[in-house]
mmCIF file of C-alpha atoms and ligand atoms in Angstrom:
data_model
loop_
_atom_site.group_PDB
_atom_site.id
_atom_site.type_symbol
_atom_site.label_atom_id
_atom_site.label_comp_id
_atom_site.label_asym_id
_atom_site.label_seq_id
_atom_site.Cartn_x
_atom_site.Cartn_y
_atom_site.Cartn_z
ATOM 1 C CA UNK A 1 95.454 117.796 116.164
ATOM 2 C CA UNK A 2 95.720 121.034 114.392
ATOM 3 C CA UNK A 3 99.988 122.449 114.599
ATOM 4 C CA UNK A 4 100.896 124.272 111.604
ATOM 5 C CA UNK A 5 102.445 121.409 109.332
ATOM 6 C CA UNK A 6 98.964 119.845 109.657
ATOM 7 C CA UNK A 7 97.514 122.961 108.354
ATOM 8 C CA UNK A 8 100.264 123.521 105.690
ATOM 9 C CA UNK A 9 99.579 119.979 104.461
ATOM 10 C CA UNK A 10 95.881 119.395 105.139
ATOM 11 C CA UNK A 11 96.335 116.384 107.137
ATOM 12 C CA UNK A 12 94.854 115.789 111.106
ATOM 13 C CA UNK A 13 98.025 113.862 112.665
ATOM 14 C CA UNK A 14 101.234 114.758 111.983
ATOM 15 C CA UNK A 15 102.336 111.334 110.829
ATOM 16 C CA UNK A 16 103.919 111.090 107.652
ATOM 17 C CA UNK A 17 104.551 107.563 106.384
ATOM 18 C CA UNK A 18 106.937 107.324 103.358
ATOM 19 C CA UNK A 19 106.321 104.590 101.043
ATOM 20 C CA UNK A 20 106.884 102.878 97.738
ATOM 21 C CA UNK A 21 103.623 101.308 98.563
ATOM 22 C CA UNK A 22 100.690 103.045 96.917
ATOM 23 C CA UNK A 23 98.019 101.107 98.969
ATOM 24 C CA UNK A 24 100.040 102.203 102.178
ATOM 25 C CA UNK A 25 100.144 106.079 101.142
ATOM 26 C CA UNK A 26 96.322 105.819 100.410
ATOM 27 C CA UNK A 27 95.447 103.870 103.899
ATOM 28 C CA UNK A 28 97.726 106.294 106.163
ATOM 29 C CA UNK A 29 96.102 109.402 104.736
ATOM 30 C CA UNK A 30 92.526 108.105 105.000
ATOM 31 C CA UNK A 31 93.505 107.103 108.548
ATOM 32 C CA UNK A 32 94.370 111.103 109.184
ATOM 33 C CA UNK A 33 97.892 110.747 108.815
ATOM 34 C CA UNK A 34 99.673 111.717 105.816
ATOM 35 C CA UNK A 35 101.102 109.304 103.018
ATOM 36 C CA UNK A 36 104.074 110.024 100.994
ATOM 37 C CA UNK A 37 104.608 107.742 97.436
ATOM 38 C CA UNK A 38 108.105 107.306 97.002
ATOM 39 C CA UNK A 39 108.718 107.544 93.381
ATOM 40 C CA UNK A 40 112.490 106.540 92.812
ATOM 41 C CA UNK A 41 111.802 103.402 91.486
ATOM 42 C CA UNK A 42 109.034 104.251 88.922
ATOM 43 C CA UNK A 43 109.385 105.491 85.383
ATOM 44 C CA UNK A 44 106.993 108.416 84.757
ATOM 45 C CA UNK A 45 104.416 106.400 83.129
ATOM 46 C CA UNK A 46 104.384 103.970 86.113
ATOM 47 C CA UNK A 47 104.270 106.819 88.681
ATOM 48 C CA UNK A 48 101.279 108.348 86.741
ATOM 49 C CA UNK A 49 99.423 104.908 87.206
ATOM 50 C CA UNK A 50 100.006 104.967 90.896
ATOM 51 C CA UNK A 51 99.235 108.296 91.329
ATOM 52 C CA UNK A 52 95.877 107.633 89.760
ATOM 53 C CA UNK A 53 95.126 104.754 91.598
ATOM 54 C CA UNK A 54 95.877 106.765 94.739
ATOM 55 C CA UNK A 55 93.726 109.304 93.671
ATOM 56 C CA UNK A 56 90.921 106.882 93.131
ATOM 57 C CA UNK A 57 91.539 105.263 96.665
ATOM 58 C CA UNK A 58 92.535 108.244 98.944
ATOM 59 C CA UNK A 59 89.134 109.663 99.731
ATOM 60 C CA UNK A 60 89.833 113.274 98.989
ATOM 61 C CA UNK A 61 92.897 113.094 101.919
ATOM 62 C CA UNK A 62 95.878 114.554 101.452
ATOM 63 C CA UNK A 63 99.437 112.919 100.372
ATOM 64 C CA UNK A 64 102.558 113.793 99.050
ATOM 65 C CA UNK A 65 105.143 112.449 96.522
ATOM 66 C CA UNK A 66 108.809 111.799 97.179
ATOM 67 C CA UNK A 67 111.492 112.021 94.395
ATOM 68 C CA UNK A 68 114.960 111.102 94.907
ATOM 69 C CA UNK A 69 116.970 113.951 92.824
ATOM 70 C CA UNK A 70 121.057 113.279 94.256
ATOM 71 C CA UNK A 71 122.799 116.660 94.490
ATOM 72 C CA UNK A 72 126.068 114.935 93.782
ATOM 73 C CA UNK A 73 126.597 111.819 91.627
ATOM 74 C CA UNK A 74 130.009 111.219 90.273
ATOM 75 C CA UNK A 75 131.020 113.766 87.169
ATOM 76 C CA UNK A 76 131.830 110.892 85.137
ATOM 77 C CA UNK A 77 128.400 109.509 85.565
ATOM 78 C CA UNK A 78 126.866 112.416 84.856
ATOM 79 C CA UNK A 79 127.949 113.122 81.118
ATOM 80 C CA UNK A 80 127.334 110.010 80.508
ATOM 81 C CA UNK A 81 123.573 109.883 79.239
ATOM 82 C CA UNK A 82 122.460 106.602 77.660
ATOM 83 C CA UNK A 83 121.851 103.464 79.312
ATOM 84 C CA UNK A 84 124.793 102.018 77.332
ATOM 85 C CA UNK A 85 127.392 104.518 78.411
ATOM 86 C CA UNK A 86 126.411 104.088 81.665
ATOM 87 C CA UNK A 87 126.319 100.265 81.768
ATOM 88 C CA UNK A 88 130.187 100.270 80.031
ATOM 89 C CA UNK A 89 131.453 101.701 83.308
ATOM 90 C CA UNK A 90 130.548 98.697 85.494
ATOM 91 C CA UNK A 91 133.861 96.968 85.011
ATOM 92 C CA UNK A 92 134.164 92.779 84.030
ATOM 93 C CA UNK A 93 135.576 92.552 87.527
ATOM 94 C CA UNK A 94 132.518 93.795 89.300
ATOM 95 C CA UNK A 95 129.992 91.679 87.225
ATOM 96 C CA UNK A 96 132.036 88.671 88.088
ATOM 97 C CA UNK A 97 132.056 89.062 91.724
ATOM 98 C CA UNK A 98 128.660 89.607 91.750
ATOM 99 C CA UNK A 99 128.033 86.597 89.558
ATOM 100 C CA UNK A 100 130.047 84.430 91.774
ATOM 101 C CA UNK A 101 128.700 85.584 94.509
ATOM 102 C CA UNK A 102 124.924 84.623 93.227
ATOM 103 C CA UNK A 103 126.671 81.146 91.818
ATOM 104 C CA UNK A 104 127.542 80.517 95.565
ATOM 105 C CA UNK A 105 123.548 80.759 96.831
ATOM 106 C CA UNK A 106 122.720 78.722 93.964
ATOM 107 C CA UNK A 107 121.559 81.615 92.049
ATOM 108 C CA UNK A 108 122.807 81.284 88.069
ATOM 109 C CA UNK A 109 123.075 84.491 86.293
ATOM 110 C CA UNK A 110 125.555 85.542 83.273
ATOM 111 C CA UNK A 111 127.961 89.071 83.401
ATOM 112 C CA UNK A 112 125.047 90.721 81.143
ATOM 113 C CA UNK A 113 122.485 89.681 83.415
ATOM 114 C CA UNK A 114 123.846 91.180 86.674
ATOM 115 C CA UNK A 115 123.333 95.296 85.494
ATOM 116 C CA UNK A 116 120.125 96.429 84.937
ATOM 117 C CA UNK A 117 119.215 97.271 81.481
ATOM 118 C CA UNK A 118 117.472 100.281 82.398
ATOM 119 C CA UNK A 119 118.413 104.132 82.587
ATOM 120 C CA UNK A 120 118.217 104.834 86.544
ATOM 121 C CA UNK A 121 115.503 107.084 86.975
ATOM 122 C CA UNK A 122 117.941 109.199 89.361
ATOM 123 C CA UNK A 123 119.029 111.013 86.338
ATOM 124 C CA UNK A 124 118.028 114.718 86.179
ATOM 125 C CA UNK A 125 116.623 113.919 82.778
ATOM 126 C CA UNK A 126 114.162 111.218 84.108
ATOM 127 C CA UNK A 127 113.540 113.172 87.398
ATOM 128 C CA UNK A 128 112.165 115.957 85.822
ATOM 129 C CA UNK A 129 109.481 113.720 83.892
ATOM 130 C CA UNK A 130 108.832 112.643 87.072
ATOM 131 C CA UNK A 131 107.964 116.156 88.578
ATOM 132 C CA UNK A 132 106.029 116.787 85.597
ATOM 133 C CA UNK A 133 103.766 113.587 86.205
ATOM 134 C CA UNK A 134 103.396 114.605 89.995
ATOM 135 C CA UNK A 135 102.072 118.112 89.553
ATOM 136 C CA UNK A 136 99.295 116.942 87.116
ATOM 137 C CA UNK A 137 98.131 115.115 90.078
ATOM 138 C CA UNK A 138 96.433 116.688 93.459
ATOM 139 C CA UNK A 139 99.512 116.141 95.775
ATOM 140 C CA UNK A 140 100.175 118.530 98.724
ATOM 141 C CA UNK A 141 103.775 117.958 98.994
ATOM 142 C CA UNK A 142 106.768 117.294 97.061
ATOM 143 C CA UNK A 143 109.838 116.202 99.137
ATOM 144 C CA UNK A 144 113.366 115.586 97.761
ATOM 145 C CA UNK A 145 116.485 113.646 99.587
ATOM 146 C CA UNK A 146 120.203 113.648 98.791
ATOM 147 C CA UNK A 147 121.334 117.225 98.851
ATOM 148 C CA UNK A 148 119.422 120.480 98.148
ATOM 149 C CA UNK A 149 116.253 120.453 96.131
ATOM 150 C CA UNK A 150 116.485 121.430 92.544
ATOM 151 C CA UNK A 151 115.769 125.105 91.981
ATOM 152 C CA UNK A 152 113.177 124.040 89.300
ATOM 153 C CA UNK A 153 111.692 121.857 91.893
ATOM 154 C CA UNK A 154 111.276 124.606 94.210
ATOM 155 C CA UNK A 155 109.803 127.087 91.786
ATOM 156 C CA UNK A 156 107.224 124.608 90.053
ATOM 157 C CA UNK A 157 105.991 123.744 93.584
ATOM 158 C CA UNK A 158 105.523 127.501 94.223
ATOM 159 C CA UNK A 159 103.276 127.801 91.121
ATOM 160 C CA UNK A 160 101.312 124.757 92.042
ATOM 161 C CA UNK A 161 101.045 125.847 95.438
ATOM 162 C CA UNK A 162 102.304 122.887 96.838
ATOM 163 C CA UNK A 163 104.690 123.118 99.742
ATOM 164 C CA UNK A 164 108.152 121.208 99.205
ATOM 165 C CA UNK A 165 109.834 119.039 101.824
ATOM 166 C CA UNK A 166 113.654 117.921 101.953
ATOM 167 C CA UNK A 167 115.368 115.324 104.060
ATOM 168 C CA UNK A 168 118.642 116.550 105.721
ATOM 169 C CA UNK A 169 121.025 114.364 107.870
ATOM 170 C CA UNK A 170 123.167 117.258 109.143
ATOM 171 C CA UNK A 171 122.457 120.774 110.941
ATOM 172 C CA UNK A 172 124.510 122.396 108.091
ATOM 173 C CA UNK A 173 122.047 120.780 105.270
ATOM 174 C CA UNK A 174 119.503 121.999 107.037
ATOM 175 C CA UNK A 175 120.188 125.560 106.595
ATOM 176 C CA UNK A 176 121.568 125.505 103.297
ATOM 177 C CA UNK A 177 117.797 124.055 102.540
ATOM 178 C CA UNK A 178 116.076 126.462 104.485
ATOM 179 C CA UNK A 179 118.099 129.317 102.524
ATOM 180 C CA UNK A 180 117.100 127.813 99.140
ATOM 181 C CA UNK A 181 113.677 128.475 99.993
ATOM 182 C CA UNK A 182 112.232 124.415 101.242
ATOM 183 C CA UNK A 183 109.035 124.916 103.500
ATOM 184 C CA UNK A 184 109.473 121.679 105.651
ATOM 185 C CA UNK A 185 113.084 120.091 106.927
ATOM 186 C CA UNK A 186 112.971 116.283 107.666
ATOM 187 C CA UNK A 187 115.750 115.868 109.972
ATOM 188 C CA UNK A 188 116.555 112.192 109.833
ATOM 189 C CA UNK A 189 118.699 110.563 112.150
ATOM 190 C CA UNK A 190 121.294 107.948 111.337
ATOM 191 C CA UNK A 191 119.219 105.230 112.557
ATOM 192 C CA UNK A 192 116.881 105.745 109.600
ATOM 193 C CA UNK A 193 116.368 103.265 106.868
ATOM 194 C CA UNK A 194 117.397 104.013 103.694
ATOM 195 C CA UNK A 195 120.081 106.883 102.628
ATOM 196 C CA UNK A 196 121.200 108.474 105.910
ATOM 197 C CA UNK A 197 123.875 110.458 107.933
ATOM 198 C CA UNK A 198 125.751 109.672 110.867
ATOM 199 C CA UNK A 199 124.088 112.053 113.332
ATOM 200 C CA UNK A 200 121.437 110.160 115.624
ATOM 201 C CA UNK A 201 117.669 111.268 115.891
ATOM 202 C CA UNK A 202 117.988 112.102 119.553
ATOM 203 C CA UNK A 203 120.788 114.964 118.515
ATOM 204 C CA UNK A 204 120.081 115.899 115.297
ATOM 205 C CA UNK A 205 116.214 117.005 115.848
ATOM 206 C CA UNK A 206 116.919 119.455 118.661
ATOM 207 C CA UNK A 207 119.819 120.765 116.670
ATOM 208 C CA UNK A 208 118.348 121.002 113.740
ATOM 209 C CA UNK A 209 115.121 122.746 115.467
ATOM 210 C CA UNK A 210 117.424 125.319 117.131
ATOM 211 C CA UNK A 211 119.297 126.506 113.611
ATOM 212 C CA UNK A 212 116.382 126.419 111.592
ATOM 213 C CA UNK A 213 114.564 128.925 113.973
ATOM 214 C CA UNK A 214 117.511 131.228 114.035
ATOM 215 C CA UNK A 215 117.228 131.682 110.164
ATOM 216 C CA UNK A 216 113.736 130.990 109.048
ATOM 217 C CA UNK A 217 111.188 129.134 111.115
ATOM 218 C CA UNK A 218 109.920 126.333 109.283
ATOM 219 C CA UNK A 219 108.479 123.145 110.345
ATOM 220 C CA UNK A 220 110.717 120.432 111.135
ATOM 221 C CA UNK A 221 109.709 116.635 111.197
ATOM 222 C CA UNK A 222 111.630 114.102 113.164
ATOM 223 C CA UNK A 223 112.819 110.965 111.110
ATOM 224 C CA UNK A 224 114.657 107.897 111.935
ATOM 225 C CA UNK A 225 113.895 105.024 114.206
ATOM 226 C CA UNK A 226 110.296 106.300 114.932
ATOM 227 C CA UNK A 227 108.282 103.115 115.246
ATOM 228 C CA UNK A 228 105.558 104.430 118.086
ATOM 229 C CA UNK A 229 103.559 107.289 118.957
ATOM 230 C CA UNK A 230 105.257 107.390 122.235
ATOM 231 C CA UNK A 231 108.487 108.360 120.076
ATOM 232 C CA UNK A 232 106.655 110.802 117.778
ATOM 233 C CA UNK A 233 105.470 112.455 121.547
ATOM 234 C CA UNK A 234 109.223 112.522 122.174
ATOM 235 C CA UNK A 235 110.539 113.758 119.425
ATOM 236 C CA UNK A 236 107.357 116.664 119.316
ATOM 237 C CA UNK A 237 108.908 117.563 123.130
ATOM 238 C CA UNK A 238 112.238 118.354 121.327
ATOM 239 C CA UNK A 239 110.384 120.694 118.916
ATOM 240 C CA UNK A 240 109.468 118.793 116.192
ATOM 241 C CA UNK A 241 106.512 119.073 114.570
ATOM 242 C CA UNK A 242 105.576 115.840 113.628
ATOM 243 C CA UNK A 243 107.124 112.326 112.906
ATOM 244 C CA UNK A 244 108.238 110.840 109.342
ATOM 245 C CA UNK A 245 108.506 107.466 109.104
ATOM 246 C CA UNK A 246 109.492 104.631 106.689
ATOM 247 C CA UNK A 247 110.439 101.608 108.436
ATOM 248 C CA UNK A 248 107.076 101.077 110.271
ATOM 249 C CA UNK A 249 105.290 100.498 107.333
ATOM 250 C CA UNK A 250 107.338 97.632 105.668
ATOM 251 C CA UNK A 251 105.634 95.017 107.947
ATOM 252 C CA UNK A 252 102.111 96.107 107.214
ATOM 253 C CA UNK A 253 99.706 93.562 105.413
ATOM 254 C CA UNK A 254 99.699 96.400 102.543
ATOM 255 C CA UNK A 255 103.422 96.390 102.258
ATOM 256 C CA UNK A 256 105.358 95.883 99.216
ATOM 257 C CA UNK A 257 107.932 93.574 100.468
ATOM 258 C CA UNK A 258 107.991 89.906 99.917
ATOM 259 C CA UNK A 259 107.040 87.370 102.620
ATOM 260 C CA UNK A 260 110.900 86.606 103.367
ATOM 261 C CA UNK A 261 111.876 90.011 103.633
ATOM 262 C CA UNK A 262 108.808 90.531 105.952
ATOM 263 C CA UNK A 263 109.959 87.368 108.199
ATOM 264 C CA UNK A 264 113.286 88.507 108.467
ATOM 265 C CA UNK A 265 111.955 91.961 109.438
ATOM 266 C CA UNK A 266 109.831 90.675 112.077
ATOM 267 C CA UNK A 267 112.894 88.336 113.801
ATOM 268 C CA UNK A 268 115.309 91.348 113.425
ATOM 269 C CA UNK A 269 116.674 93.120 116.080
ATOM 270 C CA UNK A 270 117.953 96.825 116.506
ATOM 271 C CA UNK A 271 121.712 95.532 115.400
ATOM 272 C CA UNK A 272 120.784 93.671 112.495
ATOM 273 C CA UNK A 273 120.843 96.727 110.152
ATOM 274 C CA UNK A 274 123.983 98.100 108.096
ATOM 275 C CA UNK A 275 124.779 101.504 106.870
ATOM 276 C CA UNK A 276 126.479 100.357 103.555
ATOM 277 C CA UNK A 277 127.313 101.864 100.137
ATOM 278 C CA UNK A 278 126.613 98.485 98.495
ATOM 279 C CA UNK A 279 123.246 98.852 97.149
ATOM 280 C CA UNK A 280 123.015 102.304 95.798
ATOM 281 C CA UNK A 281 126.590 103.634 96.176
ATOM 282 C CA UNK A 282 125.730 105.983 99.032
ATOM 283 C CA UNK A 283 125.535 105.432 102.452
ATOM 284 C CA UNK A 284 122.347 103.476 103.002
ATOM 285 C CA UNK A 285 120.902 101.728 105.993
ATOM 286 C CA UNK A 286 119.420 97.880 105.156
ATOM 287 C CA UNK A 287 118.755 94.474 106.769
ATOM 288 C CA UNK A 288 122.748 93.224 107.126
ATOM 289 C CA UNK A 289 122.886 90.108 104.873
ATOM 290 C CA UNK A 290 125.387 87.924 102.743
ATOM 291 C CA UNK A 291 125.564 90.417 100.060
ATOM 292 C CA UNK A 292 126.538 93.111 102.607
ATOM 293 C CA UNK A 293 129.561 90.306 104.184
ATOM 294 C CA UNK A 294 130.498 89.820 100.549
ATOM 295 C CA UNK A 295 131.069 93.302 99.433
ATOM 296 C CA UNK A 296 132.728 94.121 102.467
ATOM 297 C CA UNK A 297 134.971 91.045 102.217
ATOM 298 C CA UNK A 298 138.474 90.844 101.000
ATOM 299 C CA UNK A 299 137.839 89.462 97.625
ATOM 300 C CA UNK A 300 135.454 92.757 97.429
ATOM 301 C CA UNK A 301 136.007 95.099 93.903
ATOM 302 C CA UNK A 302 134.381 97.677 96.432
ATOM 303 C CA UNK A 303 130.987 99.784 95.783
ATOM 304 C CA UNK A 304 130.453 101.564 92.826
ATOM 305 C CA UNK A 305 129.341 105.147 93.041
ATOM 306 C CA UNK A 306 125.777 106.041 92.437
ATOM 307 C CA UNK A 307 123.767 105.367 90.092
ATOM 308 C CA UNK A 308 125.797 102.512 89.127
ATOM 309 C CA UNK A 309 125.713 100.435 92.057
ATOM 310 C CA UNK A 310 122.327 100.416 91.989
ATOM 311 C CA UNK A 311 122.176 99.261 88.443
ATOM 312 C CA UNK A 312 124.093 96.254 90.032
ATOM 313 C CA UNK A 313 122.095 95.383 92.709
ATOM 314 C CA UNK A 314 118.535 96.156 91.578
ATOM 315 C CA UNK A 315 119.416 93.114 88.613
ATOM 316 C CA UNK A 316 120.853 90.975 91.319
ATOM 317 C CA UNK A 317 117.999 91.363 93.967
ATOM 318 C CA UNK A 318 115.156 91.050 91.548
ATOM 319 C CA UNK A 319 117.002 87.444 90.939
ATOM 320 C CA UNK A 320 117.581 86.679 94.616
ATOM 321 C CA UNK A 321 114.002 87.624 95.413
ATOM 322 C CA UNK A 322 112.972 85.457 92.590
ATOM 323 C CA UNK A 323 115.021 82.376 93.597
ATOM 324 C CA UNK A 324 113.711 82.480 97.289
ATOM 325 C CA UNK A 325 110.087 82.696 95.881
ATOM 326 C CA UNK A 326 111.115 79.582 93.827
ATOM 327 C CA UNK A 327 112.006 77.987 96.943
ATOM 328 C CA UNK A 328 115.800 78.160 96.520
ATOM 329 C CA UNK A 329 116.738 78.000 100.286
ATOM 330 C CA UNK A 330 120.250 78.872 99.561
ATOM 331 C CA UNK A 331 119.503 82.365 98.542
ATOM 332 C CA UNK A 332 117.731 83.115 101.693
ATOM 333 C CA UNK A 333 121.126 84.705 103.370
ATOM 334 C CA UNK A 334 121.577 87.160 100.635
ATOM 335 C CA UNK A 335 118.043 88.562 100.992
ATOM 336 C CA UNK A 336 117.695 92.474 102.193
ATOM 337 C CA UNK A 337 115.862 95.426 102.033
ATOM 338 C CA UNK A 338 116.484 99.070 103.185
ATOM 339 C CA UNK A 339 115.295 99.476 106.983
ATOM 340 C CA UNK A 340 116.098 100.894 109.889
ATOM 341 C CA UNK A 341 117.152 99.992 113.357
ATOM 342 C CA UNK A 342 113.825 100.580 114.495
ATOM 343 C CA UNK A 343 113.431 97.230 112.910
ATOM 344 C CA UNK A 344 114.136 95.867 116.703
ATOM 345 C CA UNK A 345 110.714 97.089 117.737
ATOM 346 C CA UNK A 346 108.590 95.228 114.814
ATOM 347 C CA UNK A 347 106.768 92.657 116.903
ATOM 348 C CA UNK A 348 103.965 91.460 114.414
ATOM 349 C CA UNK A 349 102.216 92.077 110.807
ATOM 350 C CA UNK A 350 99.494 95.173 111.133
ATOM 351 C CA UNK A 351 97.559 96.891 108.724
ATOM 352 C CA UNK A 352 98.394 100.517 107.528
ATOM 353 C CA UNK A 353 95.170 101.700 109.379
ATOM 354 C CA UNK A 354 96.396 99.972 112.525
ATOM 355 C CA UNK A 355 99.340 101.334 112.881
ATOM 356 C CA UNK A 356 98.110 104.959 112.405
ATOM 357 C CA UNK A 357 95.671 104.442 115.333
ATOM 358 C CA UNK A 358 98.254 103.019 117.500
ATOM 359 C CA UNK A 359 100.197 105.959 116.751
ATOM 360 C CA UNK A 360 97.529 108.274 117.755
ATOM 361 C CA UNK A 361 96.873 106.229 121.152
ATOM 362 C CA UNK A 362 100.358 105.682 122.184
ATOM 363 C CA UNK A 363 100.844 109.695 121.576
ATOM 364 C CA UNK A 364 97.920 110.441 123.626
ATOM 365 C CA UNK A 365 98.798 107.678 126.038
ATOM 366 C CA UNK A 366 102.762 109.403 126.083
ATOM 367 C CA UNK A 367 101.469 112.903 126.400
ATOM 368 C CA UNK A 368 98.962 111.868 129.524
ATOM 369 C CA UNK A 369 101.859 109.933 131.363
ATOM 370 C CA UNK A 370 104.039 112.927 131.272
ATOM 371 C CA UNK A 371 101.636 115.657 132.420
ATOM 372 C CA UNK A 372 100.703 112.834 135.344
ATOM 373 C CA UNK A 373 104.299 112.554 136.482
ATOM 374 C CA UNK A 374 104.567 116.649 136.363
ATOM 375 C CA UNK A 375 101.614 116.128 138.458
ATOM 376 C CA UNK A 376 103.064 113.813 140.700
ATOM 377 C CA UNK A 377 100.077 111.409 140.084
ATOM 378 C CA UNK A 378 102.233 108.481 138.632
ATOM 379 C CA UNK A 379 102.318 106.224 141.477
HETATM 380 C C1 FMN B 401 112.626 100.949 102.095
HETATM 381 C C2 FMN B 401 112.630 102.534 102.138
HETATM 382 C C3 FMN B 401 113.153 103.065 101.242
HETATM 383 C C4 FMN B 401 113.557 104.422 101.482
HETATM 384 N N1 FMN B 401 113.363 105.105 100.054
HETATM 385 C C5 FMN B 401 113.586 106.483 100.167
HETATM 386 C C6 FMN B 401 113.531 106.946 99.168
HETATM 387 O O1 FMN B 401 113.392 106.663 97.910
HETATM 388 N N2 FMN B 401 113.800 108.470 99.321
HETATM 389 C C7 FMN B 401 113.914 109.382 100.495
HETATM 390 O O2 FMN B 401 114.090 110.390 100.445
HETATM 391 N N3 FMN B 401 113.431 108.546 101.625
HETATM 392 C C8 FMN B 401 113.973 107.093 101.253
HETATM 393 N N4 FMN B 401 113.705 106.392 102.346
HETATM 394 C C9 FMN B 401 114.075 107.098 103.679
HETATM 395 C C10 FMN B 401 112.513 107.415 104.146
HETATM 396 O O3 FMN B 401 112.069 108.716 103.748
HETATM 397 C C11 FMN B 401 112.693 107.944 105.475
HETATM 398 O O4 FMN B 401 113.251 108.997 105.762
HETATM 399 C C12 FMN B 401 113.397 106.946 106.808
HETATM 400 O O5 FMN B 401 112.498 105.621 106.793
HETATM 401 C C13 FMN B 401 112.718 107.448 108.248
HETATM 402 O O6 FMN B 401 113.343 106.308 109.114
HETATM 403 P P1 FMN B 401 112.699 105.130 109.550
HETATM 404 O O7 FMN B 401 113.228 104.336 108.281
HETATM 405 O O8 FMN B 401 113.678 104.610 110.902
HETATM 406 O O9 FMN B 401 111.309 105.143 109.786
HETATM 407 C C14 FMN B 401 113.559 105.316 102.597
HETATM 408 C C15 FMN B 401 113.154 104.345 103.575
HETATM 409 C C16 FMN B 401 112.731 102.853 103.505
HETATM 410 C C17 FMN B 401 112.648 102.042 104.729
#
């Protein structure tokens, strides 16, 4: 395929794969799709190591980087610049709640251990350093979520000749992004894994395509719930230039997910996810677990704002995953990860290369099946 988004980023097939796993990113790009490495949990040093590895394993194929730079965080949070100042804002009540929740599932922790002792990488001072690293590598796309991409990101990308993509969950957000100079809009419906809005992909994609065309006709990628090539073809029939995916890669052999998460993903139905603030402080879709039920319960102190909630949940989930890996069965009900409603379509574990191949085949079959219906040759 050689549509405008393929030409813009240099890939063969407009299947974009967001992943925190370098192996998935490289495998998808090698197979003709476009891998995008999610940098949000990396320090600048770690990002450099990951991108060097991708450079060495991608066979010269194009790939991108996604940094999470929130436009809005609590103002009280933004004025706090050291990790100690941020940690001080996590109340004894929140710490006690997590300690007790973990204890109920056989995991011992002190109030100090349930807060991550590290400056969150989402803060502007760190995300600028992540951009420094990203632009030192031969990336073909830089993407951002959670609001307007910072002006410095857009201007630096222009200097490097790198297109900028932004994830949006509403038509109004897409228009603001286009006006800010973004080159590709990712219209991400509420089915999606990770941070998401409330409008479904089926409604959001045509809405964004129409609105964007009227202002500046940049490519639009459809995201949220896309697990098959037939869904990708359906979204492109609605005017999208390609698909941006995340959940489908979580159950691949290369993925970063633990065995327990992968097993839950394969078993889960599309009704087993929840859009909750209890992991990052902003609404994000994830596998529903005892963690979410507790934060939604009567004794919950309520979710903290970003990035404080992430400092708590990252520390807690590290302990949960370690406990499960160590054989603690009581910890299993807490296990969760970001995943979208499309999880119900996951039936087995494949390699990332096989998933790209399936998308290509299903896309072609869907296209031919529609053509046959139009021609009346479908019976
Ligand atoms: C495990 C996971 C982590 C994610 N983290 C981010 C992130 O850090 N930055 C971002 O822009 N999008 C993130 N997303 C959202 C994806 O970029 C993508 O829009 C979404 O997964 C598409 O919907 P789908 O999950 O139904 O395929 C994440 C998604 C998943 C599944």
